[in-house]
Amino acid sequence: MTLKLDKVNRGPHLSTLVASSISREIAQGRLKPGDQLPTEQALATTFGVSRNVVREAIARLRSEGRIWSQQGRGAFVADAANATVLTIDYETLQRADSFRNLFELRGMLEVQIAALAAARRSDADIAAMEEALDGMRTAPYGSVAWLKNDLGFHRAVAEATQNPYMGQFLVFVSERVRESILAAGNQQKSDDMARTTLGEHERILAAIKAGDAKGASAAMTRHLAGAASRVGLPGGEASAKPASPARHSRLRKAVRGQAAG
Amino acid sequence: MTLKLDKVNRGPHLSTLVASSISREIAQGRLKPGDQLPTEQALATTFGVSRNVVREAIARLRSEGRIWSQQGRGAFVADAANATVLTIDYETLQRADSFRNLFELRGMLEVQIAALAAARRSDADIAAMEEALDGMRTAPYGSVAWLKNDLGFHRAVAEATQNPYMGQFLVFVSERVRESILAAGNQQKSDDMARTTLGEHERILAAIKAGDAKGASAAMTRHLAGAASRVGLPGGEASAKPASPARHSRLRKAVRGQAAG
DNA sequence: TCTTGTCGTGTTATCATACAACCCTGATTG
DNA sequence: CAATCAGGGTTGTATGATAACACGACAAGA
């Protein structure tokens, strides 16, 4: 009865379908934290699959911290806070507002990271940034090599904070942003864009090199504004809360500013 | 002929052990992206477990985007960028510098989030914050209810940004921080701390209520600095210089003990 | 009545085997 | 030479069995 098994597309594996189905039950509150799941046998017959498949699905959910199980007792829904992994599934990525929200989160991270990096960078960090920048110079705009070096530059900045989590989070978010861009498709490239983008990166690097935290975050803000407009991010848009304009973060200004230029 | 797997402790499930073992091979570069994994049968005999266990481990790694497999061909190591989940394993959490770095990341998020929240908050958001604050007033400092409402307050702030990813990321990071604190154990509590903490929260709420973004981030900054000192961390604010790791020997020592769920 | 020990049942964890679906390769055949 | 097809290897799924464990029922003893 609880099975829905609606044509889940992604992943031809039955275990994937079962896992998403159970996951959905939890997300929609039909299975609350503490509730006991049906037995593996019951789930197997319910879904019409073998118990083995159910076990793979449960193993997956358990690794995500969504459920926990104990031999001899059963499987139970875990507290949402106990999730040990942060995951953004592909479906929600394809929604338009997801892209904007992700971009905003990324911007928030980047701007702060740039400031920290300017204060803490080592010579090796600078070298890594310069190497990535060189890679971008020799690769055609938008090519795989270009994107790789672009990400590499930002990762180098993040690593210059000497805080490994900065890079970890930033790369994760950036990758989701990139996927989102790819999902949306359609973007035009030009040599002009390449020059502009490179210039933005160079200004960031210069500020970090000089140890100028304020300048670094300002340069990063400009870069993000430019990047937003290059990927055609609709700025100052309806669903964004029309909030008090004058006084808030540069991030917001960045998102809004790209509409103008 | 039982498993020989090196010392892995956490997770009584064999599939967990196998998964972390393979995961470690990937992390340490002994299995590079594109490489083909041994066959399931081979892995089964290598680890001394049944093929079923290996399949559960692989299902888990596949769901994390670390590997991909195709029927009839085999399983292959995926590009690191393709990881669909962000995970911080329990072991690294127990290192003292992990705690400091996580706290710094959390602070970076919170300060920006507070500013955004002040600009975008709705009445419902304000109500949620006040409810959480009330919950903190009636609960003893440091109790489960207190912590729950504390997190609830911060989550409400994050949700006031109208950007769901903010809350998602913040809660994730905060939970890791909390785990880290629990792992360290023995915090001393006092009524004084309760009052101070409550006051900090109230100032944050007031600024957000007033739509004062600058004030909100300033209040949040003060709160984080206070929280940092309360958990025995020097300088909560995003300071320019990386804190010296040597300062935290007390934390590191305490970390040895297991966390109580 | 209360405690304690035992047992049976249900559940998960693991094992073992078999078959189906699929990919790749190489030989066969037109 | 090209197309086809047979075979082995690999993953995906199904099935049945056994071990480990949790939990309640129940009887024996104090």
Coordinates of C-alpha atoms (C1' of nucleotides) in Angstrom, one line a residue:
Chain A
M1 CA 0.0 0.0 0.0
T2 CA 2.7 2.4 0.8
L3 CA 4.5 1.6 -2.4
K4 CA 4.3 4.2 -5.0
L5 CA 7.1 3.1 -7.3
D6 CA 6.3 5.8 -9.7
K7 CA 8.5 5.8 -12.7
V8 CA 11.6 6.9 -11.0
N9 CA 14.0 7.5 -13.8
R10 CA 17.5 7.9 -12.6
G11 CA 19.3 4.7 -11.8
P12 CA 18.1 1.5 -13.4
H13 CA 18.9 -0.3 -10.2
L14 CA 15.9 -1.7 -8.3
S15 CA 17.7 -0.9 -5.1
T16 CA 17.8 2.8 -6.1
L17 CA 14.1 2.8 -6.7
V18 CA 13.4 1.2 -3.4
A19 CA 15.7 3.6 -1.6
S20 CA 14.1 6.6 -3.1
S21 CA 10.7 5.3 -2.4
I22 CA 11.5 4.9 1.3
S23 CA 13.4 8.1 1.3
R24 CA 10.3 9.9 -0.1
E25 CA 8.1 8.3 2.6
I26 CA 10.4 9.8 5.2
A27 CA 10.7 13.2 3.5
Q28 CA 7.0 13.5 3.3
G29 CA 6.5 12.7 6.9
R30 CA 4.6 9.5 6.4
L31 CA 7.5 7.8 8.3
K32 CA 8.5 9.9 11.2
P33 CA 11.8 9.7 13.2
G34 CA 11.6 6.7 15.5
D35 CA 9.1 4.8 13.5
Q36 CA 10.0 1.2 12.7
L37 CA 10.2 0.3 9.1
P38 CA 8.4 -2.8 7.8
T39 CA 10.5 -5.9 7.9
E40 CA 12.8 -6.6 5.0
Q41 CA 10.7 -9.5 4.0
A42 CA 7.6 -7.3 4.0
L43 CA 9.3 -4.6 2.0
A44 CA 10.5 -7.2 -0.4
T45 CA 7.0 -8.5 -1.1
T46 CA 5.5 -5.0 -1.1
F47 CA 7.8 -3.8 -3.7
G48 CA 7.9 -7.0 -5.5
V49 CA 11.6 -7.5 -5.4
S50 CA 13.9 -9.8 -3.6
R51 CA 15.0 -9.2 -0.1
N52 CA 18.5 -8.7 -1.4
V53 CA 17.4 -5.6 -3.2
V54 CA 15.7 -4.3 -0.1
R55 CA 18.9 -4.8 1.8
E56 CA 21.0 -2.8 -0.6
A57 CA 18.5 0.0 -0.4
I58 CA 18.6 -0.1 3.3
A59 CA 22.3 -0.2 3.3
R60 CA 22.3 3.0 1.3
L61 CA 19.9 4.8 3.5
R62 CA 21.8 3.7 6.5
S63 CA 25.0 5.1 5.1
E64 CA 23.2 8.4 4.6
G65 CA 22.1 8.4 8.2
R66 CA 18.5 8.4 7.3
I67 CA 17.7 5.1 9.1
W68 CA 19.5 2.9 11.5
S69 CA 19.0 -0.8 12.1
Q70 CA 19.9 -3.3 14.6
Q71 CA 20.2 -7.0 14.3
G72 CA 17.2 -8.8 15.8
R73 CA 15.2 -5.6 16.2
G74 CA 14.5 -3.9 13.0
A75 CA 15.1 -0.8 11.1
F76 CA 14.1 2.6 12.3
V77 CA 13.9 6.1 10.9
A78 CA 16.6 8.3 12.3
D79 CA 16.4 11.8 13.4
A80 CA 16.8 14.2 10.5
A81 CA 19.7 15.9 12.3
N82 CA 21.6 12.6 12.3
A83 CA 22.1 12.7 8.6
T84 CA 25.8 12.2 8.1
V85 CA 25.8 13.3 4.5
L86 CA 24.7 16.4 2.7
T87 CA 23.1 15.6 -0.6
I88 CA 21.4 17.5 -3.3
D89 CA 19.6 15.3 -5.6
Y90 CA 19.6 15.8 -9.3
E91 CA 15.9 16.5 -9.6
T92 CA 15.8 19.5 -7.4
L93 CA 18.9 20.8 -9.2
Q94 CA 17.0 21.2 -12.3
R95 CA 14.6 23.7 -10.8
A96 CA 15.3 27.2 -11.8
D97 CA 15.2 28.7 -8.3
S98 CA 17.6 26.0 -7.2
F99 CA 20.2 27.4 -9.4
R100 CA 19.8 30.9 -8.1
N101 CA 19.8 29.7 -4.5
L102 CA 22.9 27.6 -5.1
F103 CA 24.6 30.5 -6.7
E104 CA 23.8 32.7 -3.8
L105 CA 25.2 30.2 -1.4
R106 CA 28.3 29.8 -3.4
G107 CA 28.8 33.5 -3.5
M108 CA 28.4 33.8 0.2
L109 CA 31.2 31.2 0.6
E110 CA 33.5 32.6 -2.0
V111 CA 33.4 36.2 -0.8
Q112 CA 34.3 35.2 2.7
I113 CA 36.8 32.7 1.6
A114 CA 38.6 35.3 -0.5
A115 CA 39.0 37.5 2.5
L116 CA 40.4 34.7 4.6
A117 CA 42.7 33.6 1.9
A118 CA 44.2 37.1 1.6
A119 CA 45.0 36.9 5.2
R120 CA 46.4 33.5 5.4
R121 CA 47.8 32.5 2.0
S122 CA 51.2 30.9 1.7
D123 CA 53.6 31.1 -1.2
A124 CA 52.5 27.7 -2.3
D125 CA 48.9 28.8 -2.4
I126 CA 49.8 31.7 -4.6
A127 CA 51.7 29.4 -6.9
A128 CA 48.7 27.2 -7.2
M129 CA 46.5 30.1 -8.1
E130 CA 48.9 31.3 -10.7
E131 CA 49.2 27.9 -12.2
A132 CA 45.4 27.6 -12.6
L133 CA 45.3 31.1 -14.1
D134 CA 47.9 30.1 -16.6
G135 CA 45.9 27.1 -17.5
M136 CA 42.9 29.3 -18.1
R137 CA 44.9 31.5 -20.4
T138 CA 45.9 28.7 -22.7
A139 CA 42.5 27.0 -22.9
P140 CA 39.6 28.1 -25.0
Y141 CA 36.8 29.7 -23.0
G142 CA 34.3 27.2 -21.8
S143 CA 36.3 24.2 -22.7
V144 CA 36.7 21.4 -20.3
A145 CA 40.3 22.4 -19.6
W146 CA 39.1 26.0 -19.0
L147 CA 36.5 24.9 -16.5
K148 CA 38.9 22.6 -14.8
N149 CA 41.3 25.4 -14.2
D150 CA 38.6 27.8 -13.3
L151 CA 37.5 25.4 -10.5
G152 CA 41.1 24.9 -9.7
F153 CA 41.7 28.5 -9.1
H154 CA 38.8 28.8 -6.8
R155 CA 39.8 25.7 -5.0
A156 CA 43.3 27.1 -4.6
V157 CA 41.8 30.2 -3.0
A158 CA 39.8 28.1 -0.7
E159 CA 42.8 26.0 0.3
A160 CA 44.7 29.2 1.0
T161 CA 42.4 29.7 4.0
Q162 CA 44.2 26.7 5.5
N163 CA 40.8 25.3 6.4
P164 CA 40.2 22.1 4.5
Y165 CA 36.4 22.3 5.0
M166 CA 36.3 25.5 3.0
G167 CA 37.6 23.8 -0.1
Q168 CA 35.4 20.8 0.5
F169 CA 32.2 22.8 0.8
L170 CA 33.1 25.2 -2.0
V171 CA 33.9 22.5 -4.5
F172 CA 30.8 20.7 -3.6
V173 CA 28.6 23.7 -4.1
S174 CA 30.4 24.7 -7.2
E175 CA 30.0 21.3 -8.7
R176 CA 26.2 21.5 -8.1
V177 CA 26.2 24.9 -9.7
R178 CA 28.0 23.6 -12.7
E179 CA 25.6 20.7 -13.0
S180 CA 22.8 23.1 -12.8
I181 CA 24.3 25.2 -15.6
L182 CA 24.7 22.1 -17.7
A183 CA 21.2 21.1 -17.0
A184 CA 20.0 24.5 -18.1
G185 CA 22.1 24.3 -21.2
N186 CA 22.1 27.3 -23.5
Q187 CA 24.8 29.8 -22.9
Q188 CA 26.8 31.6 -25.5
K189 CA 30.6 32.1 -25.3
S190 CA 32.8 34.8 -26.7
D191 CA 36.4 35.8 -26.5
D192 CA 35.3 38.9 -24.8
M193 CA 33.9 36.8 -21.9
A194 CA 37.2 35.0 -21.7
R195 CA 39.1 38.2 -21.3
T196 CA 36.7 39.7 -18.8
T197 CA 36.7 36.5 -16.7
L198 CA 40.5 36.3 -16.8
G199 CA 40.7 39.9 -15.7
E200 CA 38.4 39.3 -12.8
H201 CA 40.5 36.4 -11.7
E202 CA 43.7 38.4 -11.9
R203 CA 42.3 41.1 -9.7
I204 CA 41.3 38.5 -7.1
L205 CA 44.8 37.0 -7.2
A206 CA 46.4 40.4 -7.0
A207 CA 44.4 41.3 -3.9
I208 CA 45.1 38.0 -2.2
K209 CA 48.8 38.3 -3.1
A210 CA 48.9 41.8 -1.5
G211 CA 47.2 40.4 1.6
D212 CA 44.3 42.8 1.1
A213 CA 41.3 41.0 2.5
K214 CA 38.8 43.7 1.8
G215 CA 40.1 44.1 -1.8
A216 CA 40.0 40.3 -2.3
S217 CA 36.4 40.0 -1.3
A218 CA 35.5 43.0 -3.4
A219 CA 37.2 41.5 -6.4
M220 CA 35.5 38.2 -5.8
T221 CA 32.2 40.0 -5.5
R222 CA 32.7 41.6 -8.9
H223 CA 33.8 38.3 -10.3
L224 CA 30.6 36.6 -9.1
A225 CA 28.5 39.4 -10.4
G226 CA 30.1 39.0 -13.8
A227 CA 29.8 35.2 -13.7
A228 CA 26.1 35.5 -12.8
S229 CA 25.4 37.7 -15.8
R230 CA 27.4 35.4 -18.1
V231 CA 25.3 32.4 -17.2
G232 CA 22.2 34.5 -17.6
L233 CA 21.1 34.5 -14.1
P234 CA 17.9 36.4 -13.8
G235 CA 18.6 39.0 -11.2
G236 CA 16.4 40.8 -8.8
E237 CA 13.7 38.4 -9.7
A238 CA 10.2 37.9 -8.4
S239 CA 10.6 35.0 -6.1
A240 CA 13.5 36.7 -4.4
K241 CA 12.1 38.5 -1.5
P242 CA 12.0 42.2 -2.1
A243 CA 13.8 43.1 0.9
S244 CA 15.1 46.3 2.4
P245 CA 17.4 47.5 -0.3
A246 CA 19.9 49.8 1.2
R247 CA 21.6 47.9 3.8
H248 CA 22.7 44.5 3.2
S249 CA 25.4 42.2 2.1
R250 CA 27.5 42.7 -0.9
L251 CA 26.3 39.3 -2.0
R252 CA 22.9 40.6 -2.6
K253 CA 24.3 43.6 -4.4
A254 CA 26.2 41.1 -6.5
V255 CA 23.2 39.2 -7.5
R256 CA 21.3 42.2 -8.3
G257 CA 24.1 44.1 -9.9
Q258 CA 24.6 41.7 -12.8
A259 CA 21.2 42.7 -14.2
A260 CA 22.5 46.1 -14.8
G261 CA 25.8 45.1 -16.3
Chain B
M1 CA 39.3 -16.9 7.3
T2 CA 37.2 -14.4 8.8
L3 CA 37.9 -10.9 7.7
K4 CA 41.3 -9.5 8.0
L5 CA 40.4 -5.9 7.3
D6 CA 42.6 -3.5 9.2
K7 CA 41.2 -2.5 12.5
V8 CA 38.2 -0.7 11.4
N9 CA 36.0 -0.3 14.4
R10 CA 32.9 1.8 13.7
G11 CA 30.0 0.1 12.1
P12 CA 29.4 -3.5 13.0
H13 CA 28.2 -4.3 9.5
L14 CA 30.6 -6.0 7.2
S15 CA 29.4 -4.0 4.3
T16 CA 30.5 -0.9 6.1
L17 CA 33.9 -2.2 6.6
V18 CA 34.2 -3.2 3.0
A19 CA 32.9 0.2 1.8
S20 CA 35.3 2.2 3.9
S21 CA 38.1 -0.1 2.8
I22 CA 37.4 0.6 -0.8
S23 CA 36.7 4.2 -0.1
R24 CA 40.1 4.5 1.5
E25 CA 41.8 3.0 -1.5
I26 CA 40.2 5.7 -3.6
A27 CA 41.0 8.5 -1.2
Q28 CA 44.6 7.5 -1.0
G29 CA 44.9 7.4 -4.7
R30 CA 45.6 3.7 -5.1
L31 CA 42.4 3.6 -7.1
K32 CA 42.3 6.5 -9.6
P33 CA 39.2 7.8 -11.4
G34 CA 38.5 5.6 -14.3
D35 CA 40.1 2.6 -12.8
Q36 CA 38.1 -0.6 -12.8
L37 CA 37.5 -2.2 -9.5
P38 CA 38.1 -5.9 -9.1
T39 CA 35.0 -8.0 -9.8
E40 CA 32.5 -8.5 -7.0
Q41 CA 33.6 -12.1 -6.7
A42 CA 37.2 -11.2 -6.4
L43 CA 36.4 -8.6 -3.8
A44 CA 34.4 -11.1 -1.9
T45 CA 37.2 -13.6 -1.7
T46 CA 39.7 -10.9 -1.0
F47 CA 37.8 -9.6 2.0
G48 CA 36.6 -13.0 3.0
V49 CA 32.9 -12.2 2.8
S50 CA 30.1 -13.1 0.6
R51 CA 29.4 -11.4 -2.6
N52 CA 26.2 -10.1 -1.1
V53 CA 28.1 -8.0 1.4
V54 CA 30.3 -6.6 -1.3
R55 CA 27.2 -5.6 -3.3
E56 CA 25.9 -3.7 -0.3
A57 CA 29.2 -1.9 0.0
I58 CA 29.2 -1.1 -3.7
A59 CA 25.6 0.1 -3.6
R60 CA 26.6 2.5 -0.9
L61 CA 29.6 3.8 -2.7
R62 CA 27.6 4.1 -5.9
S63 CA 24.9 6.2 -4.1
E64 CA 27.6 8.5 -2.9
G65 CA 28.8 9.0 -6.5
R66 CA 32.2 7.5 -5.7
I67 CA 31.9 4.7 -8.2
W68 CA 29.6 3.8 -11.0
S69 CA 28.9 0.4 -12.4
Q70 CA 27.4 -1.1 -15.5
Q71 CA 25.9 -4.5 -15.9
G72 CA 28.1 -6.8 -17.9
R73 CA 31.1 -4.5 -17.7
G74 CA 32.2 -3.8 -14.1
A75 CA 32.5 -1.1 -11.6
F76 CA 34.7 1.9 -12.1
V77 CA 36.0 4.7 -9.9
A78 CA 34.2 8.0 -10.7
D79 CA 35.6 11.4 -10.9
A80 CA 35.9 13.0 -7.5
A81 CA 33.8 15.9 -8.8
N82 CA 30.9 13.6 -9.4
A83 CA 30.4 12.9 -5.7
T84 CA 26.8 13.7 -5.0
V85 CA 27.2 13.8 -1.3
L86 CA 29.2 15.8 1.1
T87 CA 30.3 13.7 4.0
I88 CA 32.4 14.3 7.0
D89 CA 33.3 11.0 8.6
Y90 CA 33.3 10.5 12.3
E91 CA 37.0 9.9 12.6
T92 CA 38.2 13.2 11.2
L93 CA 35.6 14.9 13.4
Q94 CA 37.5 13.8 16.4
R95 CA 40.6 15.7 15.5
A96 CA 40.9 18.9 17.4
D97 CA 41.7 21.1 14.4
S98 CA 38.6 19.7 12.7
F99 CA 36.5 21.3 15.4
R100 CA 38.1 24.6 15.0
N101 CA 37.8 24.6 11.3
L102 CA 34.2 23.5 11.4
F103 CA 33.4 26.2 13.8
E104 CA 35.0 28.7 11.5
L105 CA 33.0 27.5 8.6
R106 CA 29.9 27.7 10.6
G107 CA 30.6 31.2 11.7
M108 CA 31.2 32.2 8.1
L109 CA 27.8 30.9 7.2
E110 CA 26.0 32.2 10.2
V111 CA 27.2 35.8 9.9
Q112 CA 26.2 36.1 6.3
I113 CA 23.0 34.3 6.9
A114 CA 22.0 36.7 9.6
A115 CA 22.5 39.6 7.3
L116 CA 20.4 38.0 4.6
A117 CA 17.7 37.0 7.1
A118 CA 17.4 40.5 8.3
A119 CA 16.7 41.6 4.8
R120 CA 14.3 38.9 3.8
R121 CA 12.6 37.6 7.0
S122 CA 8.8 37.1 7.0
D123 CA 6.5 37.3 10.0
A124 CA 6.4 33.6 10.1
D125 CA 10.2 33.5 10.4
I126 CA 10.1 35.9 13.3
A127 CA 7.5 33.8 15.0
A128 CA 9.7 30.7 14.6
M129 CA 12.7 32.4 16.1
E130 CA 10.7 33.7 19.0
E131 CA 9.3 30.2 19.7
A132 CA 12.7 28.7 19.7
L133 CA 13.9 31.4 22.0
D134 CA 11.0 30.7 24.4
G135 CA 12.0 27.1 24.4
M136 CA 15.5 28.0 25.4
R137 CA 14.2 30.2 28.3
T138 CA 12.3 27.3 29.8
A139 CA 14.9 24.6 29.4
P140 CA 18.0 24.2 31.5
Y141 CA 21.2 25.3 29.9
G142 CA 22.9 22.6 28.0
S143 CA 20.0 20.1 28.2
V144 CA 18.7 18.3 25.2
A145 CA 15.7 20.6 24.9
W146 CA 17.9 23.6 25.2
L147 CA 20.2 22.4 22.4
K148 CA 17.2 21.5 20.3
N149 CA 15.8 25.0 20.6
D150 CA 19.2 26.6 20.1
L151 CA 19.6 24.8 16.8
G152 CA 16.0 25.6 16.0
F153 CA 16.7 29.3 16.4
H154 CA 19.6 29.2 14.1
R155 CA 17.7 27.1 11.6
A156 CA 14.8 29.6 11.7
V157 CA 17.3 32.4 11.0
A158 CA 18.6 30.4 8.0
E159 CA 15.2 29.7 6.7
A160 CA 14.4 33.4 6.9
T161 CA 16.9 33.9 4.0
Q162 CA 14.2 32.2 1.9
N163 CA 17.0 30.1 0.5
P164 CA 16.6 26.5 1.5
Y165 CA 20.2 25.6 0.9
M166 CA 21.2 28.0 3.6
G167 CA 19.4 26.0 6.2
Q168 CA 20.5 22.7 4.8
F169 CA 24.1 23.6 4.9
L170 CA 24.0 25.4 8.2
V171 CA 22.2 22.5 10.0
F172 CA 24.7 20.1 8.5
V173 CA 27.7 22.0 9.7
S174 CA 26.1 22.8 13.1
E175 CA 25.4 19.1 13.7
R176 CA 29.0 18.2 13.0
V177 CA 30.1 20.9 15.4
R178 CA 27.7 19.6 18.0
E179 CA 29.0 16.1 17.5
S180 CA 32.5 17.4 17.9
I181 CA 31.5 19.1 21.1
L182 CA 29.8 16.0 22.4
A183 CA 32.9 14.0 21.5
A184 CA 34.9 16.3 23.6
G185 CA 32.5 15.9 26.5
N186 CA 32.7 17.7 29.8
Q187 CA 31.5 21.2 29.2
Q188 CA 30.9 23.1 32.3
K189 CA 27.6 24.9 32.6
S190 CA 26.4 27.8 34.6
D191 CA 23.3 29.9 34.9
D192 CA 25.5 32.8 33.9
M193 CA 26.2 31.2 30.6
A194 CA 22.5 30.6 30.0
R195 CA 21.8 34.3 30.5
T196 CA 24.6 35.4 28.4
T197 CA 23.7 33.1 25.6
L198 CA 20.1 34.1 25.7
G199 CA 21.0 37.7 25.6
E200 CA 23.1 37.1 22.5
H201 CA 20.2 35.4 20.8
E202 CA 17.8 38.2 21.7
R203 CA 20.1 40.8 20.2
I204 CA 20.3 38.8 17.0
L205 CA 16.5 38.5 16.9
A206 CA 16.0 42.2 17.6
A207 CA 18.3 43.1 14.7
I208 CA 16.6 40.7 12.3
K209 CA 13.3 42.0 13.4
A210 CA 14.3 45.5 12.7
G211 CA 15.6 44.6 9.3
D212 CA 19.1 45.7 10.3
A213 CA 21.4 43.5 8.3
K214 CA 24.6 45.0 9.6
G215 CA 23.4 44.8 13.2
A216 CA 22.3 41.2 12.7
S217 CA 25.6 40.0 11.4
A218 CA 27.4 42.0 14.2
A219 CA 25.2 40.4 16.8
M220 CA 25.8 37.0 15.3
T221 CA 29.5 37.6 15.3
R222 CA 29.4 38.5 19.0
H223 CA 27.3 35.4 19.7
L224 CA 29.7 33.1 17.9
A225 CA 32.6 34.7 19.7
G226 CA 30.8 34.0 22.9
A227 CA 30.0 30.5 21.9
A228 CA 33.6 29.9 21.0
S229 CA 34.9 30.9 24.3
R230 CA 32.2 28.9 26.1
V231 CA 33.4 25.7 24.3
G232 CA 37.0 26.6 25.0
L233 CA 38.0 27.9 21.7
P234 CA 40.1 31.1 21.5
G235 CA 38.7 33.9 19.4
G236 CA 35.5 32.8 17.8
E237 CA 35.5 35.4 15.2
A238 CA 36.9 34.8 11.8
S239 CA 40.3 36.0 12.7
A240 CA 42.9 36.7 10.3
K241 CA 45.4 34.3 11.6
P242 CA 45.0 30.6 11.9
A243 CA 44.8 29.6 15.5
S244 CA 47.7 27.6 16.7
P245 CA 46.8 24.0 17.0
A246 CA 48.8 23.6 20.1
R247 CA 46.2 25.5 22.1
H248 CA 43.7 22.7 22.1
S249 CA 45.4 19.9 23.8
R250 CA 42.6 19.7 26.4
L251 CA 40.1 19.2 23.7
R252 CA 42.1 16.7 21.9
K253 CA 42.6 14.7 25.0
A254 CA 38.9 14.6 25.8
V255 CA 38.1 13.6 22.3
R256 CA 39.4 10.2 22.9
G257 CA 36.3 9.1 24.5
Q258 CA 33.3 7.9 22.6
A259 CA 30.4 10.1 22.1
A260 CA 27.2 9.3 23.8
G261 CA 24.4 9.3 21.2
Chain C
dT1 C1' 4.3 -11.3 44.7
dC2 C1' 8.6 -10.9 42.9
dT3 C1' 12.7 -12.5 40.7
dT4 C1' 15.0 -15.3 37.5
dG5 C1' 16.1 -18.5 34.0
dT6 C1' 14.7 -20.6 29.8
dC7 C1' 12.6 -20.9 25.5
dG8 C1' 10.3 -19.7 21.3
dT9 C1' 9.5 -16.3 17.8
dG10 C1' 10.6 -12.6 14.9
dT11 C1' 14.1 -9.8 12.8
dT12 C1' 18.4 -8.6 10.9
dA13 C1' 23.1 -10.1 9.2
dT14 C1' 25.4 -13.1 6.4
dC15 C1' 26.2 -16.9 3.3
dA16 C1' 25.7 -19.8 -0.8
dT17 C1' 23.9 -20.8 -5.2
dA18 C1' 21.5 -20.1 -9.3
dC19 C1' 19.8 -17.6 -13.2
dA20 C1' 18.9 -13.4 -16.2
dA21 C1' 20.7 -9.4 -18.6
dC22 C1' 24.3 -7.4 -20.6
dC23 C1' 29.1 -6.3 -22.5
dC24 C1' 33.0 -7.6 -24.9
dT25 C1' 35.7 -10.5 -27.9
dG26 C1' 36.7 -13.4 -31.4
dA27 C1' 35.5 -16.9 -34.6
dT28 C1' 32.5 -18.1 -38.2
dT29 C1' 30.1 -17.3 -42.3
dG30 C1' 28.0 -14.9 -46.1
Chain D
dC1 C1' 35.6 -7.6 -45.9
dA2 C1' 31.5 -7.2 -43.2
dA3 C1' 27.9 -9.0 -40.6
dT4 C1' 26.5 -12.4 -37.5
dC5 C1' 26.7 -15.2 -33.7
dA6 C1' 28.5 -18.0 -30.0
dG7 C1' 30.9 -18.0 -25.7
dG8 C1' 32.9 -16.4 -21.5
dG9 C1' 32.9 -12.9 -18.1
dT10 C1' 30.4 -9.4 -15.1
dT11 C1' 26.8 -7.3 -12.9
dG12 C1' 21.8 -7.5 -11.5
dT13 C1' 18.3 -10.2 -9.2
dA14 C1' 16.1 -14.1 -7.0
dT15 C1' 15.8 -17.7 -3.5
dG16 C1' 16.7 -20.4 0.4
dA17 C1' 19.3 -21.3 4.4
dT18 C1' 21.9 -20.4 8.7
dA19 C1' 23.7 -17.5 12.6
dA20 C1' 23.3 -13.7 15.8
dC21 C1' 20.5 -11.0 18.3
dA22 C1' 16.2 -8.8 20.7
dC23 C1' 12.2 -9.4 23.1
dG24 C1' 8.3 -11.1 25.2
dA25 C1' 6.0 -15.2 27.3
dC26 C1' 6.1 -18.4 30.7
dA27 C1' 7.3 -21.4 34.2
dA28 C1' 10.1 -22.4 38.4
dG29 C1' 11.8 -21.0 42.6
dA30 C1' 12.1 -17.8 46.6

